[in-house]
């Protein structure tokens, strides 16, 4: 019974955050048909793509872009998506602070911005310090 309660809470949280999201980044998950319950949860949170005509969907995966575009077609409106095979080329990696705000400024407000990429090849403790440094400006 406790496990079902935790899953229920997690499902509701996922649904809530997807409904409120402007951008979604999916890491290496190809939406297989065998995981129908997870996809249904995602659909119920994200909603109809025609109602998501400005939102951005980013996929980080090593597979071919055409294959991924087909797999995720129910979540992508038109051309509002990105596919990256390297996490460090992703929008979320290049704009780790206020990711959505950076996207809106760049593409909707035409305020061209500079990347503020995550550092590469550092330890977890160094990465934590890096994040704490940028978090202080919130």
Backbone as JSON Lines, residues from 0, in Angstrom:
{"i":0,"aa":"X","n":[0.82,-1.19,0.0],"ca":[0.0,0.0,0.0],"c":[0.86,1.26,0.0]}
{"i":1,"aa":"X","n":[1.94,1.27,0.76],"ca":[2.81,2.44,0.82],"c":[3.45,2.73,-0.54]}
{"i":2,"aa":"X","n":[3.83,1.69,-1.26],"ca":[4.44,1.87,-2.57],"c":[3.45,2.52,-3.53]}
{"i":3,"aa":"X","n":[2.22,2.07,-3.52],"ca":[1.2,2.67,-4.38],"c":[1.0,4.13,-4.06]}
{"i":4,"aa":"X","n":[1.04,4.47,-2.79],"ca":[0.89,5.86,-2.38],"c":[2.03,6.71,-2.92]}
{"i":5,"aa":"X","n":[3.26,6.2,-2.81],"ca":[4.42,6.92,-3.32],"c":[4.32,7.09,-4.83]}
{"i":6,"aa":"X","n":[3.93,6.05,-5.54],"ca":[3.78,6.14,-6.99],"c":[2.7,7.16,-7.34]}
{"i":7,"aa":"X","n":[1.59,7.15,-6.59],"ca":[0.51,8.1,-6.83],"c":[1.0,9.53,-6.66]}
{"i":8,"aa":"X","n":[1.73,9.79,-5.59],"ca":[2.28,11.12,-5.35],"c":[3.23,11.5,-6.49]}
{"i":9,"aa":"X","n":[4.1,10.58,-6.86],"ca":[5.05,10.86,-7.93],"c":[4.34,11.13,-9.25]}
{"i":10,"aa":"X","n":[3.31,10.38,-9.56],"ca":[2.55,10.59,-10.79],"c":[1.89,11.95,-10.8]}
{"i":11,"aa":"X","n":[1.3,12.32,-9.69],"ca":[0.65,13.63,-9.6],"c":[1.68,14.76,-9.74]}
{"i":12,"aa":"X","n":[2.82,14.58,-9.12],"ca":[3.87,15.6,-9.22],"c":[4.36,15.72,-10.65]}
{"i":13,"aa":"X","n":[4.58,14.59,-11.3],"ca":[5.02,14.61,-12.7],"c":[3.99,15.31,-13.57]}
{"i":14,"aa":"X","n":[2.75,14.95,-13.41],"ca":[1.66,15.56,-14.18],"c":[1.62,17.07,-13.94]}
{"i":15,"aa":"X","n":[1.69,17.47,-12.69],"ca":[1.65,18.89,-12.33],"c":[2.79,19.67,-13.0]}
{"i":16,"aa":"X","n":[4.01,19.16,-12.87],"ca":[5.16,19.87,-13.42],"c":[5.15,19.89,-14.95]}
{"i":17,"aa":"X","n":[4.69,18.83,-15.57],"ca":[4.6,18.83,-17.03],"c":[3.58,19.85,-17.51]}
{"i":18,"aa":"X","n":[2.44,19.94,-16.84],"ca":[1.42,20.92,-17.23],"c":[1.96,22.34,-17.15]}
{"i":19,"aa":"X","n":[2.8,22.6,-16.16],"ca":[3.32,23.95,-15.94],"c":[4.61,24.24,-16.71]}
{"i":20,"aa":"X","n":[5.15,23.27,-17.42],"ca":[6.45,23.42,-18.07],"c":[6.36,24.12,-19.41]}
{"i":21,"aa":"X","n":[7.38,24.93,-19.67],"ca":[7.56,25.54,-20.97],"c":[8.54,24.72,-21.8]}
{"i":22,"aa":"X","n":[9.49,24.1,-21.12],"ca":[10.51,23.28,-21.77],"c":[10.61,21.94,-21.05]}
{"i":23,"aa":"X","n":[10.86,20.9,-21.84],"ca":[11.09,19.57,-21.28],"c":[12.34,19.01,-21.94]}
{"i":24,"aa":"X","n":[13.2,18.4,-21.13],"ca":[14.37,17.71,-21.65],"c":[14.26,16.24,-21.26]}
{"i":25,"aa":"X","n":[14.35,15.37,-22.25],"ca":[14.27,13.93,-22.04],"c":[15.66,13.36,-22.29]}
{"i":26,"aa":"X","n":[16.14,12.57,-21.36],"ca":[17.47,11.97,-21.45],"c":[17.36,10.5,-21.85]}
{"i":27,"aa":"X","n":[17.75,10.16,-23.06],"ca":[17.92,8.78,-23.49],"c":[16.76,7.85,-23.25]}
{"i":28,"aa":"X","n":[15.57,8.33,-23.46],"ca":[14.38,7.49,-23.26],"c":[13.54,7.58,-24.51]}
{"i":29,"aa":"X","n":[13.35,6.48,-25.2],"ca":[12.73,6.51,-26.51],"c":[11.25,6.27,-26.55]}
{"i":30,"aa":"X","n":[10.55,6.41,-25.45],"ca":[9.09,6.27,-25.43],"c":[8.63,4.96,-26.06]}
{"i":31,"aa":"X","n":[9.15,3.84,-25.57],"ca":[8.74,2.56,-26.16],"c":[7.28,2.25,-25.88]}
{"i":32,"aa":"X","n":[6.66,1.56,-26.79],"ca":[5.25,1.2,-26.61],"c":[5.05,0.25,-25.44]}
{"i":33,"aa":"X","n":[6.1,-0.45,-25.03],"ca":[5.98,-1.36,-23.89],"c":[5.83,-0.61,-22.56]}
{"i":34,"aa":"X","n":[6.11,0.67,-22.56],"ca":[5.99,1.48,-21.34],"c":[4.77,2.39,-21.46]}
{"i":35,"aa":"X","n":[3.65,1.79,-21.79],"ca":[2.43,2.54,-22.07],"c":[1.97,3.4,-20.9]}
{"i":36,"aa":"X","n":[2.1,2.92,-19.68],"ca":[1.63,3.7,-18.54],"c":[2.47,4.97,-18.35]}
{"i":37,"aa":"X","n":[3.78,4.87,-18.58],"ca":[4.63,6.06,-18.46],"c":[4.29,7.07,-19.55]}
{"i":38,"aa":"X","n":[4.06,6.6,-20.75],"ca":[3.71,7.49,-21.85],"c":[2.35,8.13,-21.61]}
{"i":39,"aa":"X","n":[1.4,7.39,-21.09],"ca":[0.09,7.94,-20.78],"c":[0.2,9.02,-19.71]}
{"i":40,"aa":"X","n":[1.02,8.79,-18.71],"ca":[1.25,9.8,-17.68],"c":[1.85,11.05,-18.3]}
{"i":41,"aa":"X","n":[2.82,10.88,-19.17],"ca":[3.46,12.0,-19.84],"c":[2.43,12.77,-20.68]}
{"i":42,"aa":"X","n":[1.6,12.05,-21.42],"ca":[0.57,12.68,-22.25],"c":[-0.42,13.47,-21.4]}
{"i":43,"aa":"X","n":[-0.84,12.88,-20.27],"ca":[-1.82,13.56,-19.44],"c":[-1.25,14.84,-18.83]}
{"i":44,"aa":"X","n":[0.05,14.88,-18.63],"ca":[0.67,16.09,-18.1],"c":[0.98,17.1,-19.19]}
{"i":45,"aa":"X","n":[1.55,16.66,-20.28],"ca":[1.97,17.57,-21.36],"c":[0.76,18.07,-22.14]}
{"i":46,"aa":"X","n":[-0.21,17.2,-22.38],"ca":[-1.41,17.6,-23.1],"c":[-1.25,17.51,-24.61]}
{"i":47,"aa":"X","n":[-2.15,18.18,-25.3],"ca":[-2.22,18.17,-26.76],"c":[-1.14,19.07,-27.35]}
{"i":48,"aa":"X","n":[-0.43,18.59,-28.36],"ca":[0.65,19.4,-28.95],"c":[0.13,20.67,-29.6]}
{"i":49,"aa":"X","n":[-1.12,20.69,-30.04],"ca":[-1.67,21.91,-30.62],"c":[-1.85,23.01,-29.58]}
{"i":50,"aa":"X","n":[-1.92,22.62,-28.32],"ca":[-1.99,23.6,-27.23],"c":[-0.59,23.95,-26.72]}
{"i":51,"aa":"X","n":[0.42,23.35,-27.31],"ca":[1.81,23.56,-26.9],"c":[2.62,24.1,-28.07]}
{"i":52,"aa":"X","n":[2.08,25.08,-28.77],"ca":[2.71,25.54,-30.01],"c":[3.94,26.42,-29.8]}
{"i":53,"aa":"X","n":[4.23,26.82,-28.57],"ca":[5.44,27.61,-28.33],"c":[6.45,26.88,-27.43]}
{"i":54,"aa":"X","n":[6.03,25.8,-26.82],"ca":[6.91,25.07,-25.92],"c":[8.02,24.35,-26.67]}
{"i":55,"aa":"X","n":[9.09,24.1,-25.95],"ca":[10.28,23.47,-26.54],"c":[10.48,22.09,-25.91]}
{"i":56,"aa":"X","n":[10.79,21.11,-26.75],"ca":[11.0,19.73,-26.33],"c":[12.41,19.34,-26.74]}
{"i":57,"aa":"X","n":[13.25,19.01,-25.77],"ca":[14.64,18.65,-26.06],"c":[14.87,17.18,-25.72]}
{"i":58,"aa":"X","n":[15.54,16.49,-26.63],"ca":[15.84,15.07,-26.45],"c":[17.36,14.91,-26.5]}
{"i":59,"aa":"X","n":[17.9,14.27,-25.48],"ca":[19.33,13.97,-25.45],"c":[19.44,12.46,-25.56]}
{"i":60,"aa":"X","n":[19.93,12.01,-26.71],"ca":[19.94,10.58,-27.01],"c":[20.94,10.35,-28.14]}
{"i":61,"aa":"X","n":[21.53,9.18,-28.18],"ca":[22.52,8.88,-29.22],"c":[21.88,8.37,-30.51]}
{"i":62,"aa":"X","n":[20.58,8.13,-30.49],"ca":[19.91,7.61,-31.69],"c":[19.7,8.7,-32.74]}
{"i":63,"aa":"X","n":[19.36,8.28,-33.92],"ca":[19.11,9.13,-35.08],"c":[17.96,10.11,-34.81]}
{"i":64,"aa":"X","n":[18.13,11.36,-35.25],"ca":[17.11,12.39,-35.03],"c":[15.76,12.01,-35.63]}
{"i":65,"aa":"X","n":[15.73,11.46,-36.83],"ca":[14.45,11.1,-37.45],"c":[13.71,10.04,-36.64]}
{"i":66,"aa":"X","n":[14.44,9.07,-36.14],"ca":[13.84,8.03,-35.31],"c":[13.26,8.64,-34.03]}
{"i":67,"aa":"X","n":[14.03,9.51,-33.4],"ca":[13.57,10.14,-32.16],"c":[12.39,11.07,-32.41]}
{"i":68,"aa":"X","n":[12.42,11.78,-33.52],"ca":[11.3,12.68,-33.87],"c":[10.02,11.87,-34.03]}
{"i":69,"aa":"X","n":[10.13,10.71,-34.65],"ca":[8.96,9.84,-34.82],"c":[8.49,9.29,-33.48]}
{"i":70,"aa":"X","n":[9.42,8.82,-32.65],"ca":[9.06,8.27,-31.34],"c":[8.36,9.28,-30.45]}
{"i":71,"aa":"X","n":[8.79,10.53,-30.51],"ca":[8.25,11.57,-29.63],"c":[7.25,12.49,-30.33]}
{"i":72,"aa":"X","n":[6.76,12.1,-31.49],"ca":[5.9,12.99,-32.3],"c":[4.64,13.46,-31.57]}
{"i":73,"aa":"X","n":[4.13,12.68,-30.64],"ca":[2.92,13.1,-29.92],"c":[3.19,14.2,-28.9]}
{"i":74,"aa":"X","n":[4.46,14.56,-28.71],"ca":[4.83,15.58,-27.74],"c":[5.5,16.8,-28.36]}
{"i":75,"aa":"X","n":[5.73,16.75,-29.67],"ca":[6.47,17.82,-30.34],"c":[5.55,18.57,-31.28]}
{"i":76,"aa":"X","n":[5.43,19.87,-31.08],"ca":[4.66,20.7,-32.0],"c":[5.6,21.21,-33.08]}
{"i":77,"aa":"X","n":[5.31,20.84,-34.31],"ca":[6.01,21.36,-35.47],"c":[7.53,21.23,-35.33]}
{"i":78,"aa":"X","n":[8.21,22.35,-35.3],"ca":[9.67,22.38,-35.28],"c":[10.23,22.77,-33.9]}
{"i":79,"aa":"X","n":[9.4,22.75,-32.89],"ca":[9.82,23.19,-31.55],"c":[10.46,22.04,-30.77]}
{"i":80,"aa":"X","n":[11.59,21.6,-31.26],"ca":[12.32,20.52,-30.58],"c":[13.8,20.6,-30.94]}
{"i":81,"aa":"X","n":[14.59,19.96,-30.13],"ca":[16.03,19.83,-30.36],"c":[16.42,18.39,-30.06]}
{"i":82,"aa":"X","n":[17.36,17.88,-30.8],"ca":[17.93,16.56,-30.52],"c":[19.44,16.75,-30.42]}
{"i":83,"aa":"X","n":[19.99,16.3,-29.32],"ca":[21.44,16.36,-29.11],"c":[21.92,14.99,-28.69]}
{"i":84,"aa":"X","n":[23.05,14.58,-29.22],"ca":[23.63,13.3,-28.81],"c":[24.62,13.49,-27.66]}
{"i":85,"aa":"X","n":[25.02,14.71,-27.42],"ca":[25.97,15.03,-26.35],"c":[25.31,15.99,-25.37]}
{"i":86,"aa":"X","n":[25.22,15.58,-24.12],"ca":[24.6,16.42,-23.09],"c":[25.18,17.83,-23.08]}
{"i":87,"aa":"X","n":[26.48,17.95,-23.27],"ca":[27.14,19.25,-23.18],"c":[26.78,20.19,-24.34]}
{"i":88,"aa":"X","n":[26.13,19.69,-25.37],"ca":[25.63,20.54,-26.44],"c":[24.17,20.95,-26.22]}
{"i":89,"aa":"X","n":[23.56,20.41,-25.2],"ca":[22.13,20.66,-24.96],"c":[21.89,22.07,-24.42]}
{"i":90,"aa":"X","n":[20.67,22.53,-24.58],"ca":[20.27,23.84,-24.09],"c":[20.4,23.89,-22.56]}
{"i":91,"aa":"X","n":[19.96,22.84,-21.91],"ca":[19.99,22.81,-20.45],"c":[21.42,22.82,-19.91]}
{"i":92,"aa":"X","n":[22.36,22.26,-20.64],"ca":[23.76,22.28,-20.21],"c":[24.41,23.64,-20.48]}
{"i":93,"aa":"X","n":[24.01,24.3,-21.55],"ca":[24.59,25.6,-21.89],"c":[23.93,26.77,-21.19]}
{"i":94,"aa":"X","n":[22.77,26.51,-20.59],"ca":[22.03,27.55,-19.86],"c":[21.45,26.94,-18.59]}
{"i":95,"aa":"X","n":[22.31,26.5,-17.67],"ca":[21.81,25.79,-16.49],"c":[21.08,26.67,-15.49]}
{"i":96,"aa":"X","n":[21.24,27.95,-15.56],"ca":[20.53,28.87,-14.68],"c":[19.44,29.55,-15.5]}
{"i":97,"aa":"X","n":[18.21,29.41,-15.07],"ca":[17.06,30.01,-15.76],"c":[17.02,29.59,-17.23]}
{"i":98,"aa":"X","n":[16.99,28.31,-17.43],"ca":[17.04,27.71,-18.77],"c":[15.92,28.23,-19.66]}
{"i":99,"aa":"X","n":[14.69,28.2,-19.16],"ca":[13.55,28.67,-19.94],"c":[13.62,30.15,-20.25]}
{"i":100,"aa":"X","n":[14.05,30.94,-19.27],"ca":[14.19,32.38,-19.48],"c":[15.22,32.66,-20.56]}
{"i":101,"aa":"X","n":[16.31,31.91,-20.57],"ca":[17.33,32.07,-21.61],"c":[16.75,31.77,-22.98]}
{"i":102,"aa":"X","n":[15.94,30.72,-23.07],"ca":[15.32,30.36,-24.34],"c":[14.38,31.47,-24.83]}
{"i":103,"aa":"X","n":[13.54,31.95,-23.93],"ca":[12.58,33.01,-24.29],"c":[13.33,34.26,-24.75]}
{"i":104,"aa":"X","n":[14.37,34.64,-24.02],"ca":[15.14,35.82,-24.42],"c":[15.78,35.63,-25.79]}
{"i":105,"aa":"X","n":[16.35,34.47,-26.03],"ca":[17.03,34.21,-27.3],"c":[16.06,34.15,-28.47]}
{"i":106,"aa":"X","n":[15.0,33.37,-28.34],"ca":[14.17,33.06,-29.51],"c":[12.87,33.85,-29.61]}
{"i":107,"aa":"X","n":[12.34,34.33,-28.52],"ca":[11.09,35.08,-28.59],"c":[11.3,36.59,-28.48]}
{"i":108,"aa":"X","n":[12.28,37.0,-27.69],"ca":[12.52,38.42,-27.47],"c":[13.67,38.96,-28.32]}
{"i":109,"aa":"X","n":[14.36,38.08,-29.05],"ca":[15.51,38.45,-29.89],"c":[16.58,39.2,-29.1]}
{"i":110,"aa":"X","n":[16.76,38.81,-27.85],"ca":[17.85,39.33,-27.02],"c":[18.93,38.26,-27.03]}
{"i":111,"aa":"X","n":[19.84,38.39,-27.93],"ca":[20.82,37.34,-28.14],"c":[21.72,37.2,-26.92]}
{"i":112,"aa":"X","n":[21.87,35.99,-26.49],"ca":[22.53,35.71,-25.22],"c":[23.78,34.87,-25.43]}
{"i":113,"aa":"X","n":[24.62,34.87,-24.43],"ca":[25.84,34.05,-24.43],"c":[25.56,32.77,-23.65]}
{"i":114,"aa":"X","n":[26.22,31.7,-24.02],"ca":[26.12,30.47,-23.23],"c":[26.84,30.65,-21.9]}
{"i":115,"aa":"X","n":[26.37,29.93,-20.91],"ca":[27.03,29.84,-19.61],"c":[27.14,28.36,-19.3]}
{"i":116,"aa":"X","n":[27.98,27.64,-20.05],"ca":[27.96,26.17,-20.0],"c":[28.45,25.59,-18.68]}
{"i":117,"aa":"X","n":[27.93,24.4,-18.41],"ca":[28.45,23.62,-17.29],"c":[29.91,23.32,-17.56]}
{"i":118,"aa":"X","n":[30.74,23.36,-16.55],"ca":[32.14,22.99,-16.77],"c":[32.27,21.49,-17.01]}
{"i":119,"aa":"X","n":[33.21,21.13,-17.83],"ca":[33.46,19.71,-18.12],"c":[34.61,19.19,-17.26]}
{"i":120,"aa":"X","n":[34.61,17.9,-17.1],"ca":[35.73,17.2,-16.45],"c":[36.07,17.73,-15.06]}
{"i":121,"aa":"X","n":[35.05,17.93,-14.25],"ca":[35.28,18.33,-12.87],"c":[34.61,17.31,-11.95]}
{"i":122,"aa":"X","n":[35.01,17.32,-10.71],"ca":[34.44,16.38,-9.75],"c":[33.02,16.81,-9.36]}
{"i":123,"aa":"X","n":[32.3,15.91,-8.74],"ca":[30.96,16.21,-8.28],"c":[30.97,17.34,-7.25]}
{"i":124,"aa":"X","n":[31.93,17.34,-6.37],"ca":[32.01,18.42,-5.38],"c":[32.32,19.76,-6.05]}
{"i":125,"aa":"X","n":[33.16,19.76,-7.08],"ca":[33.44,21.0,-7.81],"c":[32.2,21.48,-8.57]}
{"i":126,"aa":"X","n":[31.45,20.54,-9.13],"ca":[30.22,20.9,-9.82],"c":[29.21,21.5,-8.84]}
{"i":127,"aa":"X","n":[29.12,20.92,-7.67],"ca":[28.24,21.46,-6.63],"c":[28.63,22.89,-6.28]}
{"i":128,"aa":"X","n":[29.91,23.15,-6.12],"ca":[30.38,24.51,-5.82],"c":[30.04,25.48,-6.96]}
{"i":129,"aa":"X","n":[30.18,25.0,-8.19],"ca":[29.86,25.83,-9.35],"c":[28.39,26.22,-9.32]}
{"i":130,"aa":"X","n":[27.52,25.24,-9.06],"ca":[26.08,25.51,-8.97],"c":[25.75,26.45,-7.81]}
{"i":131,"aa":"X","n":[26.38,26.24,-6.67],"ca":[26.13,27.13,-5.53],"c":[26.51,28.56,-5.87]}
{"i":132,"aa":"X","n":[27.57,28.73,-6.63],"ca":[28.0,30.06,-7.03],"c":[26.94,30.76,-7.9]}
{"i":133,"aa":"X","n":[26.38,30.06,-8.87],"ca":[25.36,30.71,-9.7],"c":[24.02,30.81,-8.98]}
{"i":134,"aa":"X","n":[23.76,29.9,-8.05],"ca":[22.49,29.92,-7.32],"c":[22.38,31.13,-6.4]}
{"i":135,"aa":"X","n":[23.49,31.66,-5.94],"ca":[23.46,32.79,-5.03],"c":[22.81,34.03,-5.65]}
{"i":136,"aa":"X","n":[22.71,34.07,-6.97],"ca":[22.12,35.23,-7.64],"c":[20.61,35.13,-7.79]}
{"i":137,"aa":"X","n":[20.04,34.05,-7.31],"ca":[18.58,33.88,-7.39],"c":[17.89,34.68,-6.32]}
